[in-house]
mmCIF file of C-alpha atoms in Angstrom:
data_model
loop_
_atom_site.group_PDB
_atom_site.id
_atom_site.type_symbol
_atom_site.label_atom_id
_atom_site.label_comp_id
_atom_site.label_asym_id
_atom_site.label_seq_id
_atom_site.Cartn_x
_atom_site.Cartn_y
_atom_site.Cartn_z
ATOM 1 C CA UNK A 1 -16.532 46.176 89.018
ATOM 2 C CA UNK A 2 -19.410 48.063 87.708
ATOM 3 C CA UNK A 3 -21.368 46.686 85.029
ATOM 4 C CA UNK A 4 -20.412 49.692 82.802
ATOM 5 C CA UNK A 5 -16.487 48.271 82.860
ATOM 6 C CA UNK A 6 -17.407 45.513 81.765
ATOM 7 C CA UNK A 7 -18.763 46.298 78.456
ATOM 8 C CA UNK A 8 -16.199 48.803 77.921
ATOM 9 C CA UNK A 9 -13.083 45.491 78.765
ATOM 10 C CA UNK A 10 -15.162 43.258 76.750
ATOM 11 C CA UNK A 11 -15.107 45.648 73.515
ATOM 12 C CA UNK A 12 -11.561 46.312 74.106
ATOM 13 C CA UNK A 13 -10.815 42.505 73.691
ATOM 14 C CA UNK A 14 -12.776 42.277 71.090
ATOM 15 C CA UNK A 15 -10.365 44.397 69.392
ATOM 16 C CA UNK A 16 -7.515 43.074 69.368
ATOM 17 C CA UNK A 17 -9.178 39.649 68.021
ATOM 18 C CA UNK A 18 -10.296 42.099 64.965
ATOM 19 C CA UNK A 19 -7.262 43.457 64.105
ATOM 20 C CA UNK A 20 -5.172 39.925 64.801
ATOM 21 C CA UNK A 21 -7.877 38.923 61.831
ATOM 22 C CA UNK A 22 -6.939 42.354 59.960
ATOM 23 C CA UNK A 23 -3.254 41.224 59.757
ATOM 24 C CA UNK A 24 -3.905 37.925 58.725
ATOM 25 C CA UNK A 25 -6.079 38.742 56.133
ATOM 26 C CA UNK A 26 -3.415 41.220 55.042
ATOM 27 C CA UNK A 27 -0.512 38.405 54.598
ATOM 28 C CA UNK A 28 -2.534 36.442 52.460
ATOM 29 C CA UNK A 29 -3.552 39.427 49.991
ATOM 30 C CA UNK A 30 0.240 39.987 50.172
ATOM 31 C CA UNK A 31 0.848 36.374 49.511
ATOM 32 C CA UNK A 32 -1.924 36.592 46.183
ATOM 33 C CA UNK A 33 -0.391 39.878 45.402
ATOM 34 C CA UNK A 34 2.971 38.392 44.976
ATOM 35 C CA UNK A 35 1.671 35.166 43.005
ATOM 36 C CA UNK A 36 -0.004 37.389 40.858
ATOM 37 C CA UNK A 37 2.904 39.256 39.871
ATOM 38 C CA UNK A 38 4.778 35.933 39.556
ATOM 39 C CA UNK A 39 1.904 35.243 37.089
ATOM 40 C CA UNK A 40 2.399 38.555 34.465
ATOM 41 C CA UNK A 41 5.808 37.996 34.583
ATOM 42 C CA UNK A 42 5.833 34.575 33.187
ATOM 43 C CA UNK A 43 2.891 35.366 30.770
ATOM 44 C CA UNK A 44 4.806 38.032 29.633
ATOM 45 C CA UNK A 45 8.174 36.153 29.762
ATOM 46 C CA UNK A 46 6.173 33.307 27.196
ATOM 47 C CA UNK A 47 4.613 36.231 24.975
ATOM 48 C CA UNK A 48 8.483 37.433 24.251
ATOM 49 C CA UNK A 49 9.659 33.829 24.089
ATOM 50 C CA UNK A 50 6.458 33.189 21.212
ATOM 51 C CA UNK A 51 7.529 36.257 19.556
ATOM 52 C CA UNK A 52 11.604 35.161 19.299
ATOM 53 C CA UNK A 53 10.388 31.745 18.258
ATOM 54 C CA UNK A 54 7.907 32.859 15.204
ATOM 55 C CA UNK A 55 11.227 34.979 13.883
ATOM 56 C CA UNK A 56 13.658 31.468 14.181
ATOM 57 C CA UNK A 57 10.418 30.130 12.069
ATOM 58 C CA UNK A 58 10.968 32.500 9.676
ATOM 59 C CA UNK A 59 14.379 31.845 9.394
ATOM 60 C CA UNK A 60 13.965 28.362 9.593
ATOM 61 C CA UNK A 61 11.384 28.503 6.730
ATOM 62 C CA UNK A 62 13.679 30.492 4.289
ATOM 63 C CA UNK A 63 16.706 28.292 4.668
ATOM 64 C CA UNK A 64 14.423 25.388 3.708
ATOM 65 C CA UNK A 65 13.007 27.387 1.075
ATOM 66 C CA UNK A 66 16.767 27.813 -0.124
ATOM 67 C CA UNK A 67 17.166 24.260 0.226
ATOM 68 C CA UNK A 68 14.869 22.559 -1.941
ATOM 69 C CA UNK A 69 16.446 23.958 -5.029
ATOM 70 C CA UNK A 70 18.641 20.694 -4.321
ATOM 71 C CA UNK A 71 16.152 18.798 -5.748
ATOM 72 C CA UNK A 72 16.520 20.718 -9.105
ATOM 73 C CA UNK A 73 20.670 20.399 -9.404
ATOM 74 C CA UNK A 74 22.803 17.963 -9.851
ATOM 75 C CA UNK A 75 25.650 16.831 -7.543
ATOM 76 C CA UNK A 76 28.386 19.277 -8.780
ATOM 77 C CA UNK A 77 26.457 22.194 -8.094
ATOM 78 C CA UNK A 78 25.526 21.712 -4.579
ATOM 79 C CA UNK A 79 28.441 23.611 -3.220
ATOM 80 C CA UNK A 80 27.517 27.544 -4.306
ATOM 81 C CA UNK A 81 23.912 26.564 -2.998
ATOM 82 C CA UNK A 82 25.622 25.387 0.463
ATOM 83 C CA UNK A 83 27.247 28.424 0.758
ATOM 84 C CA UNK A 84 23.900 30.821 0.391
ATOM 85 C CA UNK A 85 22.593 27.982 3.234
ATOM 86 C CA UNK A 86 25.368 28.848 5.746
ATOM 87 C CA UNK A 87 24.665 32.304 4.804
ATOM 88 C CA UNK A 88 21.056 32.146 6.026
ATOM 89 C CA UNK A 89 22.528 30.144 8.818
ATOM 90 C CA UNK A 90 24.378 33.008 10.396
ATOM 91 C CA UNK A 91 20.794 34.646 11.496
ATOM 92 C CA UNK A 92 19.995 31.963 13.709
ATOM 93 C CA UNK A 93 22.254 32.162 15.846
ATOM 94 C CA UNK A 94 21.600 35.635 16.745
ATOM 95 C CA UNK A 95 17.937 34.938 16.651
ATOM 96 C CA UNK A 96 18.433 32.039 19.556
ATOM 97 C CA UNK A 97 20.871 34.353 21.378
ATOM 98 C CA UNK A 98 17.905 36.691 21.569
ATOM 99 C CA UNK A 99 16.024 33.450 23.042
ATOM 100 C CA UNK A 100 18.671 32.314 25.776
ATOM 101 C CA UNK A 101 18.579 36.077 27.270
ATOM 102 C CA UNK A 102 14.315 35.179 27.689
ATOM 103 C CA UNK A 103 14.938 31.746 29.640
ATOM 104 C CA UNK A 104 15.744 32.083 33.218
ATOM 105 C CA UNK A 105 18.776 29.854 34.385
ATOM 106 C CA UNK A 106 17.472 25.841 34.967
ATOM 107 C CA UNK A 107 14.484 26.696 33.629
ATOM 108 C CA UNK A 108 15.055 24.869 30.068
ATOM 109 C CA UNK A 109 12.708 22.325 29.819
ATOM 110 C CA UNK A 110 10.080 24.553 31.473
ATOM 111 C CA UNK A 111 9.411 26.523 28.204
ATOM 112 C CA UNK A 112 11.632 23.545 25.769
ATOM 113 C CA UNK A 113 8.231 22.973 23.897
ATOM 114 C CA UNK A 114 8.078 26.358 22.726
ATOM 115 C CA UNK A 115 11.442 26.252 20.132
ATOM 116 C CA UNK A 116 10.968 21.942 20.220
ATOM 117 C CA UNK A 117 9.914 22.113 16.728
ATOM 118 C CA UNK A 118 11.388 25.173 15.053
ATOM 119 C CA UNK A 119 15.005 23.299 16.975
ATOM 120 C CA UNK A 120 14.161 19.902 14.635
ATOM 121 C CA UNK A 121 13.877 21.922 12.125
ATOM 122 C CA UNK A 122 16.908 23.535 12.200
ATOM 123 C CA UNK A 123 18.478 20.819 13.402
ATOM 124 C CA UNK A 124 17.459 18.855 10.063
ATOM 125 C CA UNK A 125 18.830 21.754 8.247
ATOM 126 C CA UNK A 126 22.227 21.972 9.762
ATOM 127 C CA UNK A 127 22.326 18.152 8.923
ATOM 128 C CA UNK A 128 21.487 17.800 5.477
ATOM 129 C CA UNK A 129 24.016 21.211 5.295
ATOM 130 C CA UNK A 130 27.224 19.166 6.387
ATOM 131 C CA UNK A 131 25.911 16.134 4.259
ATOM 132 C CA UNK A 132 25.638 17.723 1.079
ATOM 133 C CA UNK A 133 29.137 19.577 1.911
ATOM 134 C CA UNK A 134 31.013 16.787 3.314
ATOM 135 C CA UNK A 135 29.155 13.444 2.539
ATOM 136 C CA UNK A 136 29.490 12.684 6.487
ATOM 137 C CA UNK A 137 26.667 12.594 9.564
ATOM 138 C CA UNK A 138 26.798 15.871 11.299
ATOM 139 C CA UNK A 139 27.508 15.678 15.244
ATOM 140 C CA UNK A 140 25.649 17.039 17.937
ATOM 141 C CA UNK A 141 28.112 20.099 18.693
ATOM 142 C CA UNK A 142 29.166 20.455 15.070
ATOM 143 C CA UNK A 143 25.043 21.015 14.816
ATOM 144 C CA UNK A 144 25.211 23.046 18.114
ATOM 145 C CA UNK A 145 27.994 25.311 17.073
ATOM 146 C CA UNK A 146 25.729 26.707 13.736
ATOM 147 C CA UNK A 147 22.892 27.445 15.779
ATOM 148 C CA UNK A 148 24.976 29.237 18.196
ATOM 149 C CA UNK A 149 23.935 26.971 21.386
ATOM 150 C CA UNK A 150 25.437 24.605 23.536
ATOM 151 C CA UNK A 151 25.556 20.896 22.837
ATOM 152 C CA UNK A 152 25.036 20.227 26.523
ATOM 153 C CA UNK A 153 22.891 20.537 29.115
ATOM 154 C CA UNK A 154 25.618 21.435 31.696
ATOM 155 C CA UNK A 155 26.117 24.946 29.696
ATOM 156 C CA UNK A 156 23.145 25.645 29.598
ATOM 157 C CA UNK A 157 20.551 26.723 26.850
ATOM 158 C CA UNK A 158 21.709 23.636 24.734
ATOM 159 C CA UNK A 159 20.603 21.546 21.947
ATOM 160 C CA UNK A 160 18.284 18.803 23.165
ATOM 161 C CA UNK A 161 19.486 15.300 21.981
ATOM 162 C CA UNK A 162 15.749 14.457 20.829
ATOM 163 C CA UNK A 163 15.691 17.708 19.028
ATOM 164 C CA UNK A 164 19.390 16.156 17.453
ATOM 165 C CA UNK A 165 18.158 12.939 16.436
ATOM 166 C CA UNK A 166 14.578 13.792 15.345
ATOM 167 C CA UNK A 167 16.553 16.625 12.935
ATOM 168 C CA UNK A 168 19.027 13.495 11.463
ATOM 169 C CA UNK A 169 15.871 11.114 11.292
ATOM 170 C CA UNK A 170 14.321 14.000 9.202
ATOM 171 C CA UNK A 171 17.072 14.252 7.230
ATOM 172 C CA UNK A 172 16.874 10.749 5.869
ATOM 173 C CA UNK A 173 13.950 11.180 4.475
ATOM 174 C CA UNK A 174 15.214 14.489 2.624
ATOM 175 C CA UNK A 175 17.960 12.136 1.589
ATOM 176 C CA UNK A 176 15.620 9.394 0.213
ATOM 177 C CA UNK A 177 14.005 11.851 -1.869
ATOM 178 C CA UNK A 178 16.743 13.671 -3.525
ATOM 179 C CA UNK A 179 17.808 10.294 -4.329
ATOM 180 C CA UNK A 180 14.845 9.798 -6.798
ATOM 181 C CA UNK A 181 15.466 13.058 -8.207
ATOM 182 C CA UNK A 182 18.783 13.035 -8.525
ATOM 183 C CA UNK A 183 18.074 10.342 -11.189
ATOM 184 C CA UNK A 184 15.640 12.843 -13.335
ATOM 185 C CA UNK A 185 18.903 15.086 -13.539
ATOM 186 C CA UNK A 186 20.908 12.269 -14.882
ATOM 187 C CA UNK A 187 23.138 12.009 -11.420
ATOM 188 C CA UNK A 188 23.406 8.583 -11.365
ATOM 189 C CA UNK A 189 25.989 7.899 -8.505
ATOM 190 C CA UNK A 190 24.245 10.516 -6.078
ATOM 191 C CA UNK A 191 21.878 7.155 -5.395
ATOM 192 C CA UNK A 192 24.675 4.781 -4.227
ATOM 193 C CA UNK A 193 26.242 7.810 -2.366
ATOM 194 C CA UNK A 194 23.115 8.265 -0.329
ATOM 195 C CA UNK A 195 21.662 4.668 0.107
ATOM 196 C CA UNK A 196 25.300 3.838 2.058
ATOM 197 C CA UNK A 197 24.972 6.808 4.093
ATOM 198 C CA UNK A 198 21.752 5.228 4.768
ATOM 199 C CA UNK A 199 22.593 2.190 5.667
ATOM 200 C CA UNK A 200 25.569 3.853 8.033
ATOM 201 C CA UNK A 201 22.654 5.504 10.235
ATOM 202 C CA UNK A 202 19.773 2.995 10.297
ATOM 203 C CA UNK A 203 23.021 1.164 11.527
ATOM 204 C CA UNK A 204 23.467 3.426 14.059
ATOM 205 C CA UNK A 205 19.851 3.878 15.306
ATOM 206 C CA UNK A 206 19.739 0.219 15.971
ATOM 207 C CA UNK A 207 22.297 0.793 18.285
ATOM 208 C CA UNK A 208 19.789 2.518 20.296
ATOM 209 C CA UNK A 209 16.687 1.297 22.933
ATOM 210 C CA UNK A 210 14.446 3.956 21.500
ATOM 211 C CA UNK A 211 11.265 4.125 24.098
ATOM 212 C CA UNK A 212 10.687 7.359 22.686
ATOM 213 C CA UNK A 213 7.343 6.940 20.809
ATOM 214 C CA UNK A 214 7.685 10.091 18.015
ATOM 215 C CA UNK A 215 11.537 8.733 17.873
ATOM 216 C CA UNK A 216 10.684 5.139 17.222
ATOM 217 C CA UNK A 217 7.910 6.133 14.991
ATOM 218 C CA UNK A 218 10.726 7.934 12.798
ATOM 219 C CA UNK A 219 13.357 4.984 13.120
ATOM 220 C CA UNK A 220 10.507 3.308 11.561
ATOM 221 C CA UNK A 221 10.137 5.637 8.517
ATOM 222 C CA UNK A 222 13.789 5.212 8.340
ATOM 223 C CA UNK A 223 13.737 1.838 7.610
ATOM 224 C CA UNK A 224 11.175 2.183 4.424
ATOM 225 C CA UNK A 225 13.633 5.549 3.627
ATOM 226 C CA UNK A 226 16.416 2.761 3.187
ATOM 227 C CA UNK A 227 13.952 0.693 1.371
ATOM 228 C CA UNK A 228 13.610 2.981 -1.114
ATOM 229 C CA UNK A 229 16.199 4.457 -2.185
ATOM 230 C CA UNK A 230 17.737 0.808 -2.262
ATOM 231 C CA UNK A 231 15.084 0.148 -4.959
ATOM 232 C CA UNK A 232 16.460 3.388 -6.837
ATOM 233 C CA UNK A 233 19.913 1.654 -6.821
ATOM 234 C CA UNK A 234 18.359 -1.884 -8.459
ATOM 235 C CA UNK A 235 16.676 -0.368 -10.555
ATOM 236 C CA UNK A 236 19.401 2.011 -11.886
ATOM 237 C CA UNK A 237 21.677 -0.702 -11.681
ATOM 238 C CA UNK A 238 19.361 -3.291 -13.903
ATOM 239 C CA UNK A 239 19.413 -0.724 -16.311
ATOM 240 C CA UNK A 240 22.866 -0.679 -17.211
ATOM 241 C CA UNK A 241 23.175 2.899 -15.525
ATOM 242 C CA UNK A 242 25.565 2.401 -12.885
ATOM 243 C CA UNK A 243 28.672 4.671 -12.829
ATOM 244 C CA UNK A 244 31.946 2.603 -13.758
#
């Protein structure tokens, strides 16, 4: 073989080693390239999921709004004010329809902690809504079924049971302080009412191993909720005030 072959075979080899190299460099671009697109898609999947969730806030925000006129009526007239609640209510559910169609199937708890909060909140709501209607505790699926979502996480986009029981624990503490002003609008009995209710679901808490830190550190503020509006009841009661 002349030395001029030579060259020319090794330069041939050396080719194919460059573009074995060239296609290999090519799947991994094409392997970025697709985690990249992976990447916008769930940015911009989060973006629409922010977006739903600041108009549930605003829902959320006028129903409380709405709400705290309970403070200022007494016990008789909480029914027409329920009614403009549920009204307000019927919003949400379209509002976390629009939410479900933004979560991919499975992938719950993957974006939960964007709607965690605005979810307690409403959740709270729904609540103190059957309470002041009914003078009962509110179940998970009766909560569920307002917000238009499932009450389990076999069906899917569902109502978290932390997200339940943070909303209840919440409401107690609405409770304890429309027991003190119920007083300053001469409802005397709305105290006792409330303080057995009370009593029912600190009851029921203790029924439970919380590990849950924010959940125990409610149950804990549920105990000095019970507290208090016990010490409404004594002292309406001392005072001669007590509905026959």
């Amino acid at each position: 073989m002349s030395e001029t072959q030579e060259v020319v075979e090794a330069g041939g080899g050396g080719g194919d080693e460059e573009g074995e190299d060239w296609r290999e460099r090519e799947k991994v671009m094409q392997l970025f390239a697709a985690v990249q697109v992976a990447f916008s898609e769930d940015s911009e999947r989060k973006e629409s999921i922010r977006e739903c969730v600041k108009r549930l806030e605003q829902d959320a925000r006028g129903i409380l709004i709405t709400m705290e006129t309970v403070h200022q009526c007494h016990s008789d007239d909480v029914q027409p004010l329920c009614k403009k609640m549920r009204e307000l209510m019927s919003t949400v559910a379209e509002k976390y329809s629009d939410l479900q169609k933004l979560v991919p199937k499975n992938q719950y708890y993957r974006y939960h902690d964007y709607w965690r909060f605005v979810t307690q909140r409403l959740s709270f709501l729904v609540s103190l809504l059957v309470y002041l209607e009914s003078g009962r505790l509110a179940t998970r699926a009766e909560v569920a079924h307002l917000l238009g979502i499932c009450s389990s996480q076999e069906e899917g986009f569902h109502l978290d049971l932390e997200d339940f029981l943070q909303g209840l624990l919440t409401m107690a503490s609405e409770l304890s302080r429309l027991a003190v002003n119920s007083v300053t609008q001469g409802d005397y009995q709305r105290p006792f009412t409330i303080s057995l209710f009370l009593v029912e679901l600190s009851a029921g808490f203790r029924l439970l191993n919380l590990k849950n830190d924010n959940l125990r550190k409610k149950f804990d503020a549920l105990k000095y909720d019970v507290k208090k509006v016990e010490g409404v009841v004594y002292d309406i009661t001392i005072r001669g005030l007590k509905p026959q």
